[in-house]
Short mmCIF file of C-alpha atoms in Angstrom, two decimals:
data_model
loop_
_atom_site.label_atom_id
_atom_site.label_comp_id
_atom_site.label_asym_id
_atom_site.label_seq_id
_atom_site.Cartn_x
_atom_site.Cartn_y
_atom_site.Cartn_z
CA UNK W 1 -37.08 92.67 270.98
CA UNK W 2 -35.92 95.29 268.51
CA UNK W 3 -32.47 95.11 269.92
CA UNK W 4 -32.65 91.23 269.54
CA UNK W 5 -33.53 91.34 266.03
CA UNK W 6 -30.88 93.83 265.22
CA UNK W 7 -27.90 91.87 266.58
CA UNK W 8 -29.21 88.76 265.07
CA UNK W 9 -29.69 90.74 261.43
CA UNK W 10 -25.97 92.02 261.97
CA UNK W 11 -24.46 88.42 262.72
CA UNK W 12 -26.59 86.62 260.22
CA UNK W 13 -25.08 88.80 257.74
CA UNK W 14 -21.34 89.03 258.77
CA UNK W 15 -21.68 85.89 259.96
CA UNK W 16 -22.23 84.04 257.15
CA UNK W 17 -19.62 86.05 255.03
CA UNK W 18 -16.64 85.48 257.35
CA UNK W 19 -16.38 81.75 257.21
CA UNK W 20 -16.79 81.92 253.45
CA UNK W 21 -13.32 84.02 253.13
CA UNK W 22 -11.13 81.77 255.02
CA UNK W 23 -12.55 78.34 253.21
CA UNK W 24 -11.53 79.88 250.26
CA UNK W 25 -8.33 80.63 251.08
CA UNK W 26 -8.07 77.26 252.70
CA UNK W 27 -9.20 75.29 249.61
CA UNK W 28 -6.83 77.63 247.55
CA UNK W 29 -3.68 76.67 249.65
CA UNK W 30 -5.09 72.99 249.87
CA UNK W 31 -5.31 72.97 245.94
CA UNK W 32 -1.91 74.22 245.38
CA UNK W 33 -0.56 72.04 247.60
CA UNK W 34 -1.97 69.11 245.83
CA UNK W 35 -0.70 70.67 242.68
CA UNK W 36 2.93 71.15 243.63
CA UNK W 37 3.01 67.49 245.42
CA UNK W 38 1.77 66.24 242.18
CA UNK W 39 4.55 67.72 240.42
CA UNK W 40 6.72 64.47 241.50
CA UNK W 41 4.84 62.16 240.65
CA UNK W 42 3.89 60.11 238.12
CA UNK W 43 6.08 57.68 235.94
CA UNK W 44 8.71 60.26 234.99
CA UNK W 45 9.27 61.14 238.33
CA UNK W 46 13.07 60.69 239.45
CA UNK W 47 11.32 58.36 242.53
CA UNK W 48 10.44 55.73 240.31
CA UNK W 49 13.51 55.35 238.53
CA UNK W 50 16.01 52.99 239.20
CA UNK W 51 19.89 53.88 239.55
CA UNK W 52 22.28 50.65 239.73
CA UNK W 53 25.33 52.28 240.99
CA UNK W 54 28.96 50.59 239.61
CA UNK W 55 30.80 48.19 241.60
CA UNK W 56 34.08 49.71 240.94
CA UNK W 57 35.79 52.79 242.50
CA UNK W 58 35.87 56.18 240.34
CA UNK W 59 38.81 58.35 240.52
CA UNK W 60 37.64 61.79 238.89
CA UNK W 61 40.57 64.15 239.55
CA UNK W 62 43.37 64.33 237.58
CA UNK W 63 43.92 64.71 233.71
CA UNK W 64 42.98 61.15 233.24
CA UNK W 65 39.68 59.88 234.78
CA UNK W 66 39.56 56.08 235.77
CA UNK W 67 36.04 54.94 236.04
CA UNK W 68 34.27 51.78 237.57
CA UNK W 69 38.00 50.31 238.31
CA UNK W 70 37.64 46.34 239.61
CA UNK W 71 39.49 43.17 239.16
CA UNK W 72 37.34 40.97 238.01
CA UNK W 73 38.71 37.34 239.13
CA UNK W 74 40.08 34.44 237.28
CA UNK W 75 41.63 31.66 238.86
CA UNK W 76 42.52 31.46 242.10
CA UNK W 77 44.90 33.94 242.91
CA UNK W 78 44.59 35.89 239.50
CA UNK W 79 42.23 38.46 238.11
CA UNK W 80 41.57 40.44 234.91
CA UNK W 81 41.58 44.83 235.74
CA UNK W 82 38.81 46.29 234.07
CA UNK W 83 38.18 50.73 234.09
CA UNK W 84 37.10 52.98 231.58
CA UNK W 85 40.41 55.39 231.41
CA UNK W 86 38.92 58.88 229.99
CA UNK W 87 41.59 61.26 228.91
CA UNK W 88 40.26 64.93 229.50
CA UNK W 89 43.05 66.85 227.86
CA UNK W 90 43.58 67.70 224.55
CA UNK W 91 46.29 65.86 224.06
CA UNK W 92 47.53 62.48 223.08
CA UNK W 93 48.44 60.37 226.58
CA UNK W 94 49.35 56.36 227.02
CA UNK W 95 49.31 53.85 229.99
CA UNK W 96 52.09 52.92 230.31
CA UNK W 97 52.20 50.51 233.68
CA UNK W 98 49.87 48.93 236.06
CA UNK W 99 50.73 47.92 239.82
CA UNK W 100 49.22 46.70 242.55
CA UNK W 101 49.56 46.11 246.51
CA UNK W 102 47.23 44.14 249.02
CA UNK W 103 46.32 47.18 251.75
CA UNK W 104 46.01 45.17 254.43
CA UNK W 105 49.28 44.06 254.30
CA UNK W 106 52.32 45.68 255.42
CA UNK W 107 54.72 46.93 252.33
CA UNK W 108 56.25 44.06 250.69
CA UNK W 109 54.19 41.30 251.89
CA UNK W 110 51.92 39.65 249.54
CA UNK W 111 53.31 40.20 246.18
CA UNK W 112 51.10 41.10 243.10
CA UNK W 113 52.81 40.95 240.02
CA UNK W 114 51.24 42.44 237.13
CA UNK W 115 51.18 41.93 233.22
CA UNK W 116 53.23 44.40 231.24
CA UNK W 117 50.96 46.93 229.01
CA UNK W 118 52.75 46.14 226.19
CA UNK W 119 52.70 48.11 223.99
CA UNK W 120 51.93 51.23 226.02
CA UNK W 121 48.06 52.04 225.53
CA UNK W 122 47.56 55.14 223.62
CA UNK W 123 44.51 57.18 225.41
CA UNK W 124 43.36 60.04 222.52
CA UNK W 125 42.31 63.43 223.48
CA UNK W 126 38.54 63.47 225.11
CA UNK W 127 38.32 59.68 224.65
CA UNK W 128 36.83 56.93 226.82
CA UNK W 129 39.14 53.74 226.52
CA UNK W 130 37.98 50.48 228.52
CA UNK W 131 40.33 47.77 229.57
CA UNK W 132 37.88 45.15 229.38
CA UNK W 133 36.78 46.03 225.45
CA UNK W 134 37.83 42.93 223.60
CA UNK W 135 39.88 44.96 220.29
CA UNK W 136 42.18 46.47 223.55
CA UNK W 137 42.88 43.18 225.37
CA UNK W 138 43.72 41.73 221.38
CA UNK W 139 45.63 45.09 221.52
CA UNK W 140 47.75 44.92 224.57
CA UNK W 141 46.88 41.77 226.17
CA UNK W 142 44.02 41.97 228.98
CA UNK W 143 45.51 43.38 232.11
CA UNK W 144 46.08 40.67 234.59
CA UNK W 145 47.36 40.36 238.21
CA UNK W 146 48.32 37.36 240.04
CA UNK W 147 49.06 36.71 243.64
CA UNK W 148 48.20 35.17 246.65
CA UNK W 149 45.21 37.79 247.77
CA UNK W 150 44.05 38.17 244.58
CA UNK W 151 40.28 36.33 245.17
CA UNK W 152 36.61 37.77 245.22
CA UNK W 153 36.26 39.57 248.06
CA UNK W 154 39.09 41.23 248.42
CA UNK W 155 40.16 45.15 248.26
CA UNK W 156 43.85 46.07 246.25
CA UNK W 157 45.44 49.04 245.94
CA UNK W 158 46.25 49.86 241.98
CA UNK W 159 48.28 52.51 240.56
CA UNK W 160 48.11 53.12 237.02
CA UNK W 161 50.78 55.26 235.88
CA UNK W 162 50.82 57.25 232.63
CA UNK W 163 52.99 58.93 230.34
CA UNK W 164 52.20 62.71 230.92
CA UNK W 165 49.35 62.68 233.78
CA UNK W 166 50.39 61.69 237.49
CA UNK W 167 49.26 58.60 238.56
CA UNK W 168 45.70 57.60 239.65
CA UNK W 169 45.55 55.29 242.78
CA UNK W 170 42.80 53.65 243.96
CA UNK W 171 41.40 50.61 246.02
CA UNK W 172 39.57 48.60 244.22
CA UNK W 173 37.24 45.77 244.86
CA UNK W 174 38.04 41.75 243.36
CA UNK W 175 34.52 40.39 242.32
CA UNK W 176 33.67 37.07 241.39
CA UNK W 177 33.38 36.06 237.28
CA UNK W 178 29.29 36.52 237.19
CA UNK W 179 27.06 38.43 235.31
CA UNK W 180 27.86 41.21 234.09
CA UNK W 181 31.87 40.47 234.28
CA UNK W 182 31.43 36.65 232.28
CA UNK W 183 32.84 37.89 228.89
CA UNK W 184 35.95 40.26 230.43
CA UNK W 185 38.85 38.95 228.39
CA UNK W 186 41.45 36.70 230.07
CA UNK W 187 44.73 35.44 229.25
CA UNK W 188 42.93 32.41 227.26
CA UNK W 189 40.85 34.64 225.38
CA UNK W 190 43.73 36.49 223.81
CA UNK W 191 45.76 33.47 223.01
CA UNK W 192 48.08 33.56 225.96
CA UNK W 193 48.67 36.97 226.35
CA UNK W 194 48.69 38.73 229.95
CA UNK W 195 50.42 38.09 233.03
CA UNK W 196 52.29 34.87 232.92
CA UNK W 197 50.88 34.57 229.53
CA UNK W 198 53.70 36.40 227.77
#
């Protein structure tokens, strides 16, 4: 009976200090787990906040940057070019000329002709220019192509070509005249001026 009570005395005392180490170190690693995971929440958290990407292409490489590039359409068969042209050198640059192909056609087929940027727009050092900003299109005339597969829902290829950088080519989408594009300048807006406008 001694024996009994002497292993009982030496688990009731062990015993009930061993569980008590590991529930501590399990509520420990439970509360920091709860305080990490709460880390991203909350109304700041990059989870709850929304990101409406552009529907134009970006072309990033290259001395001059062409952002959220689209053709924003007109008529049928005609649409107004809208980008944000970013000029990361330090020096003066211009656009000087604007083309355009249908990709999906072989070379030649489908003609696009394109307004003349005239006069050349000037693109200063470190500065964000956009096409569709209404004192540029009073400037040089909004930038308008016309041709056959020139509708919403088509994909062109444009080139814009510049005076010192090399070129930037990129497909582009042709999206309807809605919200957001309403108010992009056209040929009527600037009293004639674009393609076929003069």
């Amino acid at each position: 009976m001694f024996v009994l009570a002497a292993l009982v005395g030496r688990r009731s005392g062990p015993a009930w200090r061993c569980p008590r180490r590991p529930a501590a170190l399990v509520g420990a690693a439970l509360a920091s787990t709860l305080g990490l995971a709460g880390c991203s929440t909350g109304f700041g958290a990059q989870t709850t906040e929304l990101y409406t990407a552009p529907d134009g292409t970006d072309v990033r490489d290259g001395d001059v940057e062409a952002l959220n590039v689209l053709i924003v359409a007109n008529d049928a068969g005609s649409g107004t070019l809208v980008a944000a042209l970013v000029n990361q050198t330090e020096q003066s640059d211009r656009l000087e000329s604007v083309s355009a192909t249908d990709p999906d056609l072989g070379p030649g087929a489908g003609t696009i002709t394109v307004a003349d940027v005239s006069p050349p727009l000037d693109l200063p050092p470190t500065t964000l220019v956009q096409l569709a900003d209404p004192a540029v299109a009073a400037e040089i005339g909004p930038v308008v192509l016309e041709g056959d597969t020139v509708d919403a829902g088509q994909t062109l290829q444009v080139t814009l070509t510049f005076a010192k950088a090399a070129p930037v080519v990129a497909e582009v989408p042709v999206v309807p005249r809605a919200e957001p594009y309403e108010s992009v300048p056209t040929p009527a807006d600037t009293g004639g001026r674009g393609a076929g406008g003069g």
